[in-house]
Short mmCIF file of C-alpha atoms in Angstrom, two decimals:
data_model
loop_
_atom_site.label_atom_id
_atom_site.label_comp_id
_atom_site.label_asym_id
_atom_site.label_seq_id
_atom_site.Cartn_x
_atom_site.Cartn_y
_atom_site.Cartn_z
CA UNK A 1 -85.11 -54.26 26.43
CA UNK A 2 -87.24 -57.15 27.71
CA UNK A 3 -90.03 -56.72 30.48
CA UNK A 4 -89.95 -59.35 33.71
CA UNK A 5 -92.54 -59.50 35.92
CA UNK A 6 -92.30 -60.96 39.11
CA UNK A 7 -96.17 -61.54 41.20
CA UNK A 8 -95.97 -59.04 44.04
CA UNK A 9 -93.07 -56.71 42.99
CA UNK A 10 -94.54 -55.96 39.56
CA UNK A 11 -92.66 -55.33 35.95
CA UNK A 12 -89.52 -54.07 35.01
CA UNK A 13 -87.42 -53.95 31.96
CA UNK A 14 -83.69 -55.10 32.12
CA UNK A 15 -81.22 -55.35 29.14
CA UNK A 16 -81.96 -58.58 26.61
CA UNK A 17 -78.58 -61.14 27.52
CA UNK A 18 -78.74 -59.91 31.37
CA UNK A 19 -78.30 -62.90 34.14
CA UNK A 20 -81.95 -63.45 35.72
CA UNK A 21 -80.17 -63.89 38.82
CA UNK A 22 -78.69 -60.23 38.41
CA UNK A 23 -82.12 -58.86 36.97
CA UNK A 24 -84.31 -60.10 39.85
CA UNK A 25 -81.25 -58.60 42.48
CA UNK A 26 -81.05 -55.31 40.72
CA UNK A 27 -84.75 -54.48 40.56
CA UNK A 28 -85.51 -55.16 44.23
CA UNK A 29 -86.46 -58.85 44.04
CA UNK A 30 -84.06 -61.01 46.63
CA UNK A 31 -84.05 -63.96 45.38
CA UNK A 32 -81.74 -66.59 46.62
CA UNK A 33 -78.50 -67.68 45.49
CA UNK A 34 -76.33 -69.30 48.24
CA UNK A 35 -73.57 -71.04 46.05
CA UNK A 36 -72.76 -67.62 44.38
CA UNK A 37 -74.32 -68.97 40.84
CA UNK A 38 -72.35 -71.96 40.57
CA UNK A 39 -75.76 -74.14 39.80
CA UNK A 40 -74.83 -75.86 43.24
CA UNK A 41 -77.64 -75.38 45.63
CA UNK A 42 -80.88 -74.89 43.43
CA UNK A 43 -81.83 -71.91 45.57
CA UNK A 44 -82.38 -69.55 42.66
CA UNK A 45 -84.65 -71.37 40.78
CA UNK A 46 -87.45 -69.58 39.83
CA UNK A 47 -91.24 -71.04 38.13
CA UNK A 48 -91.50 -70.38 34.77
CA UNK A 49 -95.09 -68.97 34.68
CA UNK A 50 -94.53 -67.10 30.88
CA UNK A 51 -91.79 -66.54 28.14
CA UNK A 52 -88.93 -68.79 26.86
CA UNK A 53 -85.26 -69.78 28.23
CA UNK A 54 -84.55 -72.05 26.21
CA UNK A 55 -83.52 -75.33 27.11
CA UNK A 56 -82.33 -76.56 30.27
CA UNK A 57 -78.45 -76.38 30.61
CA UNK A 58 -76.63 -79.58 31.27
CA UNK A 59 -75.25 -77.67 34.34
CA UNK A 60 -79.31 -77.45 35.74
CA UNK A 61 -79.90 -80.71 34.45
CA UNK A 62 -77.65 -81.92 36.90
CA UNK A 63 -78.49 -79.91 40.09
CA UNK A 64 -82.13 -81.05 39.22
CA UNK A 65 -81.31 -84.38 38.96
CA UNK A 66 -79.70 -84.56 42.19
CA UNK A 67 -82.26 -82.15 44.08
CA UNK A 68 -85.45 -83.95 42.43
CA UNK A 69 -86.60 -80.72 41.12
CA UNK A 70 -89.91 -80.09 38.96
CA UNK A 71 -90.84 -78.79 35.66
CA UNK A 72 -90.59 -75.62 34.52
CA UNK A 73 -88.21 -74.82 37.34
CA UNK A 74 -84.78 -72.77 35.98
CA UNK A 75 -81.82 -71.41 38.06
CA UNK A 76 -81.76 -68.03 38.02
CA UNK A 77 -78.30 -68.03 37.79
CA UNK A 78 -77.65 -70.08 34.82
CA UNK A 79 -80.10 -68.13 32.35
CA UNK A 80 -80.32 -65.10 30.49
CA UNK A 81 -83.40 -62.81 29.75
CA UNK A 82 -84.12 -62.87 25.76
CA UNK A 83 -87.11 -61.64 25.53
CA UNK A 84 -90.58 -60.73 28.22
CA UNK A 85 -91.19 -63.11 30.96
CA UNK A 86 -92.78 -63.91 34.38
CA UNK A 87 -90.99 -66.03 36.78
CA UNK A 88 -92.22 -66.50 40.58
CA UNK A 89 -88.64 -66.98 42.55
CA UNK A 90 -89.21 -69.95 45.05
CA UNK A 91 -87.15 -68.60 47.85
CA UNK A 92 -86.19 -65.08 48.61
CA UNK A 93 -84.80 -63.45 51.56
CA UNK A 94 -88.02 -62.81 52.41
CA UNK A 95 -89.43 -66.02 52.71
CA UNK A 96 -86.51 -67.98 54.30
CA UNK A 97 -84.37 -65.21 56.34
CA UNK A 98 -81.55 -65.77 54.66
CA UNK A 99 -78.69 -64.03 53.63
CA UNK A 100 -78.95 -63.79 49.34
CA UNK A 101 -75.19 -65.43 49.17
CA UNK A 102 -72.59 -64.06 47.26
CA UNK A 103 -73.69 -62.01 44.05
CA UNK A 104 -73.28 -64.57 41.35
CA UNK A 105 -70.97 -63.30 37.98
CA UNK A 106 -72.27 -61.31 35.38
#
């Protein structure tokens, strides 16, 4: 099991190889991901702010390179959690009063 921690909804521990998309979802955190997790419309990304993804898949390396997007930015949807992190999601429900979008594939 790996630990994420979010800034203002905590920790949690989700199952090493799980979708951050799904991981954020599942424990309460509603992040964004219009385009289902098809890497189309960047609004899963998350900041970085601890732990490793590896690095970035040519799939975000595109949507970033259209969208203009900064460092340590990821898609939610396009990475797994390997080990402990923190990520800060840069739009949630919350925040923009959208609707999530469709739940992206395991």
């Amino acid at each position: 099991m790996a630990k994420v921690t979010v800034p203002d909804h905590g920790s949690f521990d989700v199952e090493e190889g799980t979708k951050l998309t799904l991981a954020l979802e599942d424990n309460g955190v509603q992040v964004l991901h219009r385009c289902g997790g098809k890497a189309k419309c960047t609004t899963c990304r998350v900041e970085v702010m601890n732990g490793e993804f590896g690095d970035l898949t040519e799939i975000e390396q595109e949507a970033f390179k259209k969208k203009g997007v900064e460092e340590n930015l990821r898609l939610s949807c396009q990475v797994r959690v390997n080990g402990d992190c923190e990520v800060k999601p840069m739009m949630t429900v919350e925040s923009s009063g959208l609707d999530a979008g469709p739940r992206p594939a395991e």
